[in-house]
mmCIF file of C-alpha atoms in Angstrom:
data_model
loop_
_atom_site.group_PDB
_atom_site.id
_atom_site.type_symbol
_atom_site.label_atom_id
_atom_site.label_comp_id
_atom_site.label_asym_id
_atom_site.label_seq_id
_atom_site.Cartn_x
_atom_site.Cartn_y
_atom_site.Cartn_z
ATOM 1 C CA MET F 1 -35.780 53.881 6.775
ATOM 2 C CA LEU F 2 -38.821 51.768 6.977
ATOM 3 C CA HIS F 3 -37.601 51.131 10.551
ATOM 4 C CA ALA F 4 -36.891 55.592 11.579
ATOM 5 C CA SER F 5 -40.938 55.576 9.659
ATOM 6 C CA ARG F 6 -42.336 53.357 12.288
ATOM 7 C CA GLY F 7 -40.301 55.847 15.518
ATOM 8 C CA ARG F 8 -37.406 53.175 15.980
ATOM 9 C CA SER F 9 -34.515 54.877 17.010
ATOM 10 C CA ASN F 10 -30.916 54.938 15.697
ATOM 11 C CA ALA F 11 -29.759 52.724 18.253
ATOM 12 C CA ARG F 12 -32.216 50.543 17.948
ATOM 13 C CA ILE F 13 -32.420 50.479 13.767
ATOM 14 C CA ALA F 14 -28.793 49.589 13.691
ATOM 15 C CA ARG F 15 -29.101 47.575 16.561
ATOM 16 C CA GLU F 16 -31.250 45.390 14.001
ATOM 17 C CA THR F 17 -29.933 45.559 10.592
ATOM 18 C CA GLY F 18 -26.700 44.993 11.841
ATOM 19 C CA LEU F 19 -25.423 48.008 10.654
ATOM 20 C CA HIS F 20 -22.923 50.703 12.167
ATOM 21 C CA LEU F 21 -24.397 54.348 14.907
ATOM 22 C CA ASP F 22 -23.282 56.387 12.296
ATOM 23 C CA THR F 23 -23.901 54.426 9.506
ATOM 24 C CA VAL F 24 -27.818 54.848 10.654
ATOM 25 C CA ARG F 25 -27.106 59.163 11.147
ATOM 26 C CA LYS F 26 -25.697 59.203 7.451
ATOM 27 C CA TRP F 27 -28.428 58.025 5.735
ATOM 28 C CA ARG F 28 -30.784 59.232 8.047
ATOM 29 C CA GLY F 29 -29.762 62.710 8.200
ATOM 30 C CA ARG F 30 -29.063 62.493 4.277
ATOM 31 C CA PHE F 31 -32.755 61.332 3.296
ATOM 32 C CA ALA F 32 -33.676 64.207 5.739
ATOM 33 C CA GLU F 33 -31.724 66.701 3.176
ATOM 34 C CA LEU F 34 -32.681 65.161 0.498
ATOM 35 C CA GLY F 35 -35.231 62.890 0.612
ATOM 36 C CA LEU F 36 -35.503 59.672 -1.910
ATOM 37 C CA ALA F 37 -32.716 61.132 -3.506
ATOM 38 C CA GLY F 38 -30.962 61.341 -1.151
ATOM 39 C CA LEU F 39 -31.077 57.174 -0.669
ATOM 40 C CA ALA F 40 -29.151 56.782 -4.749
ATOM 41 C CA ASP F 41 -25.693 56.204 -5.136
ATOM 42 C CA ARG F 42 -23.091 59.037 -4.950
ATOM 43 C CA LYS F 43 -20.616 58.849 -7.402
ATOM 44 C CA ARG F 44 -17.048 57.652 -6.186
ATOM 45 C CA THR F 45 -13.846 58.126 -6.415
ATOM 46 C CA GLY F 46 -10.552 56.523 -8.384
ATOM 47 C CA ARG F 47 -10.712 56.218 -12.460
ATOM 48 C CA PRO F 48 -13.666 54.424 -13.913
ATOM 49 C CA ALA F 49 -14.352 50.672 -14.744
ATOM 50 C CA SER F 50 -12.322 50.243 -18.074
ATOM 51 C CA PHE F 51 -14.260 46.929 -19.273
ATOM 52 C CA THR F 52 -17.883 46.812 -19.624
ATOM 53 C CA ALA F 53 -19.353 43.326 -18.658
ATOM 54 C CA LEU F 54 -19.705 41.781 -21.984
ATOM 55 C CA ARG F 55 -15.800 42.505 -22.460
ATOM 56 C CA ALA F 56 -15.415 40.000 -19.805
ATOM 57 C CA ALA F 57 -18.461 37.756 -21.009
ATOM 58 C CA TRP F 58 -16.099 37.755 -24.469
ATOM 59 C CA VAL F 59 -13.138 36.196 -22.009
ATOM 60 C CA LYS F 60 -15.222 34.267 -20.429
ATOM 61 C CA ALA F 61 -17.237 33.212 -22.892
ATOM 62 C CA LEU F 62 -13.884 31.833 -25.333
ATOM 63 C CA ALA F 63 -12.212 30.080 -21.696
ATOM 64 C CA CYS F 64 -15.243 28.355 -21.885
ATOM 65 C CA ARG F 65 -14.179 27.060 -26.213
ATOM 66 C CA LEU F 66 -10.911 24.495 -27.236
ATOM 67 C CA PRO F 67 -8.214 26.477 -28.290
ATOM 68 C CA ALA F 68 -8.189 24.938 -31.401
ATOM 69 C CA GLU F 69 -11.148 26.271 -31.973
ATOM 70 C CA THR F 70 -9.716 29.326 -32.267
ATOM 71 C CA GLY F 71 -6.584 28.385 -35.029
ATOM 72 C CA ALA F 72 -4.490 29.318 -31.649
ATOM 73 C CA PRO F 73 -1.707 25.984 -31.283
ATOM 74 C CA LEU F 74 -2.386 25.616 -27.760
ATOM 75 C CA SER F 75 -3.740 22.307 -25.521
ATOM 76 C CA ARG F 76 -5.027 24.645 -22.928
ATOM 77 C CA TRP F 77 -5.912 27.296 -22.222
ATOM 78 C CA SER F 78 -4.227 29.850 -19.307
ATOM 79 C CA CYS F 79 -4.861 33.377 -18.061
ATOM 80 C CA PRO F 80 -1.795 35.327 -20.096
ATOM 81 C CA GLU F 81 -3.111 33.196 -23.058
ATOM 82 C CA LEU F 82 -6.275 34.247 -23.013
ATOM 83 C CA ALA F 83 -5.354 37.765 -22.393
ATOM 84 C CA ARG F 84 -2.810 37.973 -25.009
ATOM 85 C CA GLU F 85 -6.186 35.940 -27.567
ATOM 86 C CA ALA F 86 -8.764 38.452 -26.527
ATOM 87 C CA MET F 87 -6.801 40.969 -27.595
ATOM 88 C CA VAL F 88 -5.694 39.217 -30.759
ATOM 89 C CA GLN F 89 -9.186 38.613 -31.844
ATOM 90 C CA GLY F 90 -10.175 42.712 -30.611
ATOM 91 C CA ILE F 91 -12.768 42.027 -27.830
ATOM 92 C CA ALA F 92 -10.104 44.640 -25.533
ATOM 93 C CA THR F 93 -6.635 46.442 -26.872
ATOM 94 C CA SER F 94 -5.543 46.138 -24.092
ATOM 95 C CA VAL F 95 -6.268 43.538 -21.041
ATOM 96 C CA SER F 96 -3.740 41.864 -18.484
ATOM 97 C CA ALA F 97 -2.954 38.289 -17.366
ATOM 98 C CA SER F 98 -4.645 38.736 -13.321
ATOM 99 C CA THR F 99 -7.385 40.658 -15.307
ATOM 100 C CA VAL F 100 -9.392 37.783 -16.602
ATOM 101 C CA ARG F 101 -7.963 35.909 -13.486
ATOM 102 C CA ARG F 102 -10.620 37.782 -11.322
ATOM 103 C CA TRP F 103 -13.299 37.382 -14.243
ATOM 104 C CA LEU F 104 -13.001 33.873 -14.756
ATOM 105 C CA ALA F 105 -12.212 33.474 -10.955
ATOM 106 C CA GLU F 106 -16.315 34.629 -10.451
ATOM 107 C CA ASP F 107 -17.290 31.993 -12.348
ATOM 108 C CA ALA F 108 -14.875 29.452 -11.624
ATOM 109 C CA LEU F 109 -12.902 28.900 -14.482
ATOM 110 C CA LYS F 110 -10.376 26.970 -14.562
ATOM 111 C CA PRO F 111 -10.011 26.127 -18.733
ATOM 112 C CA TRP F 112 -5.735 25.095 -17.363
ATOM 113 C CA GLN F 113 -7.413 22.912 -15.559
ATOM 114 C CA HIS F 114 -8.235 19.032 -17.119
ATOM 115 C CA HIS F 115 -10.276 14.876 -16.869
ATOM 116 C CA SER F 116 -9.582 12.434 -18.893
ATOM 117 C CA TRP F 117 -12.672 10.636 -19.426
ATOM 118 C CA ILE F 118 -13.514 7.290 -22.118
ATOM 119 C CA PHE F 119 -16.546 7.260 -23.807
ATOM 120 C CA ILE F 120 -18.709 4.724 -23.907
ATOM 121 C CA THR F 121 -18.100 2.412 -26.587
ATOM 122 C CA ASP F 122 -19.761 -0.878 -25.173
ATOM 123 C CA PRO F 123 -22.637 -1.572 -27.004
ATOM 124 C CA GLY F 124 -24.145 -3.354 -24.529
ATOM 125 C CA PHE F 125 -23.314 -0.504 -21.690
ATOM 126 C CA GLN F 126 -26.365 -0.860 -20.341
ATOM 127 C CA PRO F 127 -27.691 -3.501 -19.413
ATOM 128 C CA LYS F 128 -24.246 -4.652 -18.151
ATOM 129 C CA ALA F 129 -23.554 -2.562 -16.013
ATOM 130 C CA ALA F 130 -27.249 -1.771 -14.971
ATOM 131 C CA ARG F 131 -26.731 -6.044 -12.998
ATOM 132 C CA VAL F 132 -23.392 -4.552 -11.375
ATOM 133 C CA LEU F 133 -25.688 -2.239 -9.563
ATOM 134 C CA ASP F 134 -28.551 -4.108 -9.231
ATOM 135 C CA LEU F 135 -26.305 -6.899 -6.920
ATOM 136 C CA TYR F 136 -24.793 -3.673 -5.282
ATOM 137 C CA ALA F 137 -29.102 -3.076 -4.399
ATOM 138 C CA ARG F 138 -28.572 -6.849 -3.904
ATOM 139 C CA ALA F 139 -31.085 -7.820 -6.478
ATOM 140 C CA TRP F 140 -30.398 -9.888 -9.385
ATOM 141 C CA GLY F 141 -32.553 -10.730 -11.794
ATOM 142 C CA GLY F 142 -35.414 -8.025 -9.925
ATOM 143 C CA VAL F 143 -35.815 -10.616 -7.310
ATOM 144 C CA PRO F 144 -33.902 -10.019 -3.929
ATOM 145 C CA LEU F 145 -30.679 -11.675 -3.200
ATOM 146 C CA GLY F 146 -31.316 -13.247 -0.367
ATOM 147 C CA GLU F 147 -29.319 -13.791 3.042
ATOM 148 C CA ASP F 148 -27.303 -16.486 1.778
ATOM 149 C CA GLU F 149 -26.170 -14.817 -1.468
ATOM 150 C CA TYR F 150 -23.277 -13.142 -1.519
ATOM 151 C CA VAL F 151 -21.373 -10.574 -4.088
ATOM 152 C CA VAL F 152 -17.996 -10.700 -4.408
ATOM 153 C CA SER F 153 -15.945 -7.489 -6.661
ATOM 154 C CA ALA F 154 -12.354 -9.025 -7.411
ATOM 155 C CA ASP F 155 -9.116 -8.141 -9.672
ATOM 156 C CA GLU F 156 -5.885 -7.399 -9.442
ATOM 157 C CA LYS F 157 -3.401 -4.179 -9.132
ATOM 158 C CA THR F 158 -0.650 -5.284 -11.310
ATOM 159 C CA SER F 159 3.483 -3.713 -11.226
ATOM 160 C CA ILE F 160 3.381 -3.324 -8.179
ATOM 161 C CA GLN F 161 7.197 -2.301 -7.100
ATOM 162 C CA ALA F 162 10.191 -2.390 -4.625
ATOM 163 C CA ARG F 163 12.238 0.945 -4.578
ATOM 164 C CA CYS F 164 14.680 1.165 -2.550
ATOM 165 C CA ARG F 165 15.706 4.653 -2.373
ATOM 166 C CA ARG F 166 19.763 5.676 -2.324
ATOM 167 C CA HIS F 167 19.471 7.808 1.031
ATOM 168 C CA PRO F 168 16.589 7.099 3.916
ATOM 169 C CA THR F 169 13.672 8.713 4.240
ATOM 170 C CA LEU F 170 13.072 11.288 6.315
ATOM 171 C CA ALA F 171 10.274 12.195 8.580
ATOM 172 C CA PRO F 172 8.226 15.451 8.112
ATOM 173 C CA GLY F 173 9.136 18.335 10.562
ATOM 174 C CA ARG F 174 7.943 21.042 11.674
ATOM 175 C CA ALA F 175 7.151 23.670 8.307
ATOM 176 C CA ARG F 176 8.487 20.498 6.567
ATOM 177 C CA ALA F 177 7.188 17.888 4.887
ATOM 178 C CA MET F 178 7.815 14.388 4.374
ATOM 179 C CA ARG F 179 11.500 13.992 2.364
ATOM 180 C CA VAL F 180 11.617 11.271 -0.246
ATOM 181 C CA ASN F 181 14.811 10.464 -2.454
ATOM 182 C CA HIS F 182 14.251 10.587 -6.011
ATOM 183 C CA THR F 183 16.858 7.894 -7.079
ATOM 184 C CA TYR F 184 16.631 4.287 -6.523
ATOM 185 C CA GLY F 185 17.603 0.245 -6.841
ATOM 186 C CA ARG F 186 14.518 -1.691 -8.307
ATOM 187 C CA GLY F 187 14.015 -4.528 -6.229
ATOM 188 C CA GLY F 188 11.007 -6.681 -8.653
ATOM 189 C CA ALA F 189 8.313 -6.328 -8.385
ATOM 190 C CA LEU F 190 4.345 -7.806 -8.169
ATOM 191 C CA ALA F 191 0.646 -8.276 -8.354
ATOM 192 C CA TYR F 192 -1.339 -7.814 -5.312
ATOM 193 C CA LEU F 193 -4.796 -9.235 -6.619
ATOM 194 C CA ALA F 194 -7.598 -8.423 -4.169
ATOM 195 C CA ALA F 195 -12.013 -9.560 -3.318
ATOM 196 C CA TYR F 196 -13.572 -7.807 -2.202
ATOM 197 C CA ASP F 197 -17.631 -8.302 0.424
ATOM 198 C CA VAL F 198 -19.217 -5.559 -1.221
ATOM 199 C CA HIS F 199 -21.998 -6.183 2.047
ATOM 200 C CA ALA F 200 -19.760 -6.966 4.528
ATOM 201 C CA ALA F 201 -16.161 -4.793 3.247
ATOM 202 C CA LYS F 202 -13.776 -7.216 4.236
ATOM 203 C CA VAL F 203 -11.381 -7.773 2.355
ATOM 204 C CA PHE F 204 -9.544 -10.840 0.564
ATOM 205 C CA GLY F 205 -5.730 -10.577 -0.590
ATOM 206 C CA ARG F 206 -3.149 -11.976 -1.943
ATOM 207 C CA THR F 207 0.653 -11.272 -3.675
ATOM 208 C CA GLU F 208 1.326 -12.642 -6.656
ATOM 209 C CA PRO F 209 4.641 -13.373 -8.925
ATOM 210 C CA ARG F 210 1.989 -11.806 -12.265
ATOM 211 C CA THR F 211 -1.676 -12.042 -12.770
ATOM 212 C CA GLY F 212 -3.241 -14.631 -14.720
ATOM 213 C CA ILE F 213 -5.755 -17.107 -14.754
ATOM 214 C CA ASP F 214 -4.181 -19.476 -12.414
ATOM 215 C CA PRO F 215 -3.418 -16.462 -10.307
ATOM 216 C CA PHE F 216 -6.912 -14.662 -10.520
ATOM 217 C CA MET F 217 -8.457 -19.291 -9.759
ATOM 218 C CA ASN F 218 -6.070 -19.137 -7.181
ATOM 219 C CA LEU F 219 -8.251 -15.605 -5.290
ATOM 220 C CA VAL F 220 -11.179 -17.721 -5.937
ATOM 221 C CA THR F 221 -10.392 -20.087 -4.496
ATOM 222 C CA GLN F 222 -8.744 -18.488 -1.352
ATOM 223 C CA VAL F 223 -11.765 -17.419 -0.963
ATOM 224 C CA MET F 224 -14.502 -19.474 -1.746
ATOM 225 C CA SER F 225 -12.977 -22.566 0.913
ATOM 226 C CA THR F 226 -13.403 -19.861 3.328
ATOM 227 C CA GLU F 227 -17.508 -20.048 4.938
ATOM 228 C CA PRO F 228 -19.641 -18.442 4.270
ATOM 229 C CA TYR F 229 -19.112 -18.826 0.753
ATOM 230 C CA ALA F 230 -18.797 -22.524 0.513
ATOM 231 C CA SER F 231 -22.091 -23.028 1.771
ATOM 232 C CA ALA F 232 -23.734 -20.352 0.196
ATOM 233 C CA LYS F 233 -26.454 -20.570 -2.963
ATOM 234 C CA ARG F 234 -24.828 -17.844 -4.934
ATOM 235 C CA VAL F 235 -21.640 -16.283 -4.376
ATOM 236 C CA PHE F 236 -21.570 -12.730 -7.782
ATOM 237 C CA ARG F 237 -17.652 -12.657 -8.887
ATOM 238 C CA ILE F 238 -18.323 -8.904 -9.638
ATOM 239 C CA VAL F 239 -14.880 -8.904 -12.632
ATOM 240 C CA ASP F 240 -13.753 -6.810 -15.143
ATOM 241 C CA ASN F 241 -12.651 -7.746 -18.842
ATOM 242 C CA GLY F 242 -8.874 -8.700 -18.004
ATOM 243 C CA SER F 243 -7.811 -11.214 -19.956
ATOM 244 C CA SER F 244 -7.598 -13.789 -16.525
ATOM 245 C CA HIS F 245 -11.273 -14.179 -16.158
ATOM 246 C CA ARG F 246 -12.653 -13.280 -19.859
ATOM 247 C CA GLY F 247 -14.337 -15.270 -22.038
ATOM 248 C CA LYS F 248 -16.967 -18.224 -21.563
ATOM 249 C CA LYS F 249 -13.967 -20.875 -20.768
ATOM 250 C CA ALA F 250 -12.781 -18.062 -17.770
ATOM 251 C CA ALA F 251 -16.760 -18.282 -16.808
ATOM 252 C CA ALA F 252 -18.139 -21.873 -17.763
ATOM 253 C CA ASP F 253 -14.635 -23.839 -17.742
ATOM 254 C CA ARG F 254 -12.835 -23.040 -15.286
ATOM 255 C CA LEU F 255 -14.687 -21.357 -11.935
ATOM 256 C CA THR F 256 -18.428 -23.173 -11.955
ATOM 257 C CA THR F 257 -16.981 -26.256 -12.748
ATOM 258 C CA ALA F 258 -14.707 -25.654 -9.453
ATOM 259 C CA PHE F 259 -17.437 -23.956 -7.500
ATOM 260 C CA PRO F 260 -21.270 -24.634 -9.627
ATOM 261 C CA ASN F 261 -22.241 -21.894 -6.821
ATOM 262 C CA ALA F 262 -20.077 -18.583 -7.936
ATOM 263 C CA VAL F 263 -21.649 -16.178 -10.706
ATOM 264 C CA MET F 264 -18.886 -14.138 -12.804
ATOM 265 C CA VAL F 265 -20.692 -11.260 -13.796
ATOM 266 C CA HIS F 266 -18.075 -9.179 -16.036
ATOM 267 C CA THR F 267 -18.397 -5.056 -16.092
ATOM 268 C CA PRO F 268 -18.826 -3.186 -19.301
ATOM 269 C CA ILE F 269 -15.891 -3.011 -21.502
ATOM 270 C CA HIS F 270 -13.754 -0.091 -20.230
ATOM 271 C CA ALA F 271 -15.698 0.479 -16.771
ATOM 272 C CA SER F 272 -13.582 0.102 -13.748
ATOM 273 C CA TRP F 273 -15.052 2.079 -12.125
ATOM 274 C CA LEU F 274 -18.558 0.755 -11.319
ATOM 275 C CA ASN F 275 -16.054 -2.865 -10.085
ATOM 276 C CA GLN F 276 -15.724 -1.650 -6.134
ATOM 277 C CA VAL F 277 -12.472 -3.037 -5.380
ATOM 278 C CA GLU F 278 -11.091 -0.550 -7.041
ATOM 279 C CA ILE F 279 -12.026 1.590 -3.940
ATOM 280 C CA TYR F 280 -9.637 -0.671 -2.126
ATOM 281 C CA PHE F 281 -7.018 -0.251 -4.290
ATOM 282 C CA SER F 282 -7.066 3.413 -4.345
ATOM 283 C CA VAL F 283 -7.155 2.682 -0.372
ATOM 284 C CA VAL F 284 -4.134 0.871 -0.927
ATOM 285 C CA GLN F 285 -2.038 3.250 -3.852
ATOM 286 C CA ARG F 286 -2.823 6.873 -1.332
ATOM 287 C CA LYS F 287 -1.532 4.696 2.102
ATOM 288 C CA VAL F 288 0.609 2.041 1.211
ATOM 289 C CA VAL F 289 2.153 1.977 -2.105
ATOM 290 C CA SER F 290 2.628 5.738 -2.250
ATOM 291 C CA PRO F 291 5.615 6.506 -1.530
ATOM 292 C CA ASN F 292 7.174 3.639 -2.092
ATOM 293 C CA ASP F 293 9.673 2.829 -0.472
ATOM 294 C CA PHE F 294 10.066 -1.219 0.268
ATOM 295 C CA THR F 295 13.831 -3.178 0.282
ATOM 296 C CA ASP F 296 12.933 -5.949 -1.595
ATOM 297 C CA LEU F 297 9.642 -7.747 -2.564
ATOM 298 C CA VAL F 298 9.163 -9.621 0.999
ATOM 299 C CA GLN F 299 8.335 -6.146 2.743
ATOM 300 C CA VAL F 300 6.183 -5.261 -0.166
ATOM 301 C CA GLY F 301 4.146 -8.758 0.492
ATOM 302 C CA ASP F 302 4.353 -8.058 4.145
ATOM 303 C CA ARG F 303 2.909 -4.505 4.189
ATOM 304 C CA LEU F 304 -0.261 -5.778 2.289
ATOM 305 C CA ARG F 305 -0.352 -8.390 3.724
ATOM 306 C CA ALA F 306 -0.399 -5.778 7.238
ATOM 307 C CA PHE F 307 -2.306 -3.464 5.908
ATOM 308 C CA GLU F 308 -5.332 -5.855 4.927
ATOM 309 C CA ASP F 309 -5.828 -6.813 8.093
ATOM 310 C CA ARG F 310 -5.626 -3.350 9.760
ATOM 311 C CA TYR F 311 -8.409 -2.721 7.158
ATOM 312 C CA ASN F 312 -10.584 -5.954 8.131
ATOM 313 C CA ALA F 313 -11.061 -4.336 11.505
ATOM 314 C CA THR F 314 -12.017 -0.244 10.581
ATOM 315 C CA SER F 315 -13.553 -0.999 7.570
ATOM 316 C CA GLN F 316 -17.428 0.255 6.717
ATOM 317 C CA LEU F 317 -19.255 0.330 3.985
ATOM 318 C CA PHE F 318 -18.369 2.077 1.167
ATOM 319 C CA GLN F 319 -21.108 4.437 0.624
ATOM 320 C CA TRP F 320 -22.142 3.684 -3.233
ATOM 321 C CA LYS F 321 -24.321 6.272 -4.426
ATOM 322 C CA PHE F 322 -24.563 5.756 -8.498
ATOM 323 C CA THR F 323 -28.202 3.585 -9.334
ATOM 324 C CA THR F 324 -29.717 2.744 -12.024
ATOM 325 C CA SER F 325 -31.673 5.748 -11.977
ATOM 326 C CA ASP F 326 -28.513 8.038 -12.357
ATOM 327 C CA LEU F 327 -27.181 5.150 -14.833
ATOM 328 C CA ASP F 328 -30.054 6.255 -16.703
ATOM 329 C CA ASP F 329 -29.471 10.114 -16.811
ATOM 330 C CA LEU F 330 -25.992 9.840 -17.252
ATOM 331 C CA LEU F 331 -26.598 7.426 -20.256
ATOM 332 C CA ALA F 332 -29.264 10.326 -21.729
ATOM 333 C CA ARG F 333 -26.979 13.203 -21.161
ATOM 334 C CA LEU F 334 -24.062 11.340 -23.353
ATOM 335 C CA ASN F 335 -26.653 10.500 -26.163
ATOM 336 C CA ARG F 336 -27.271 14.526 -26.112
ATOM 337 C CA GLN F 337 -23.771 15.209 -25.444
ATOM 338 C CA THR F 338 -23.530 12.440 -29.597
ATOM 339 C CA ALA F 339 -26.319 14.163 -31.367
ATOM 340 C CA ASP F 340 -24.988 17.348 -30.873
ATOM 341 C CA HIS F 341 -21.993 17.390 -31.174
ATOM 342 C CA GLN F 342 -23.050 15.082 -34.298
ATOM 343 C CA GLU F 343 -25.290 18.297 -35.615
ATOM 344 C CA GLU F 344 -22.369 21.028 -34.831
ATOM 345 C CA SER F 345 -20.022 18.057 -37.053
ATOM 346 C CA SER F 346 -22.369 18.387 -39.465
ATOM 347 C CA PHE F 347 -23.009 22.301 -39.192
ATOM 348 C CA ARG F 348 -19.532 22.888 -39.762
ATOM 349 C CA LEU F 349 -19.009 20.918 -43.200
ATOM 350 C CA VAL F 350 -22.123 22.459 -45.232
ATOM 351 C CA ALA F 351 -21.146 25.750 -44.259
#
């Protein structure tokens, strides 16, 4: 109507508003006949809505609560269970699972899914994590690292099994995924140890019959006897709290004695996600190990070493974006969540 008031033709209005020409004619005709009242939506045909927006909101709120809070003997909600609970609580006299599913989809609610995580228990989590993140940003103790200082992330991937399938794996075909036989024979297991240069995207790996102090030191020797690490001023080795590289003996007696320029830096307890080599291990798991179909451990070792060479030829730096500022924000959110949970628990006990 505003376009028409400026003297524009129906064809021009349709073109500029993206509407069909017949739509423009209809609305102009209704305005000419009834004025402003003609621009209001008319009553539509069909059955009126069975549920109000408030009832849908109550069901969404129910989906955002744990089933145990309502007394339901469930670990997580499904749409049929939510529909049933809504009727039990009197939110609706009758509602279908498909209706509940449509309501949840409006806000992308999926209470049937879950993610596991570990709450922080290390009292020194912040300073330990900050040291690791500073190293990723090429700093140590607030001082930028020199060109002859390196950061290496290391860990072990345990128990990679050689599973020989009872039937040969079938290649994918038209409208058919690759097929891997479920039954297999066991051909043993080995450990894969890897060290990842964080700022050069280079991997050093080796296979060992098992993990332990000696296999870990073999990996250390493999890296530290290679240039530029052998003649470097300092090589920071980021490791988790595994038994083969935990404690004063691992840091002082073995590593530092053998390689004075090596500095071992531990991640906080239960914080292996801060160790960048874990990203490389996830790549190995997806591209090399799974699905597992190897005749023996020799084939496993050959595949791992071949992939390592392939990776080093084409690797790029991981786009690590979690900084010390993000760490502070995360800890602040967890502190607020902990305080809110304690306050809610205290209220329940009093009530």
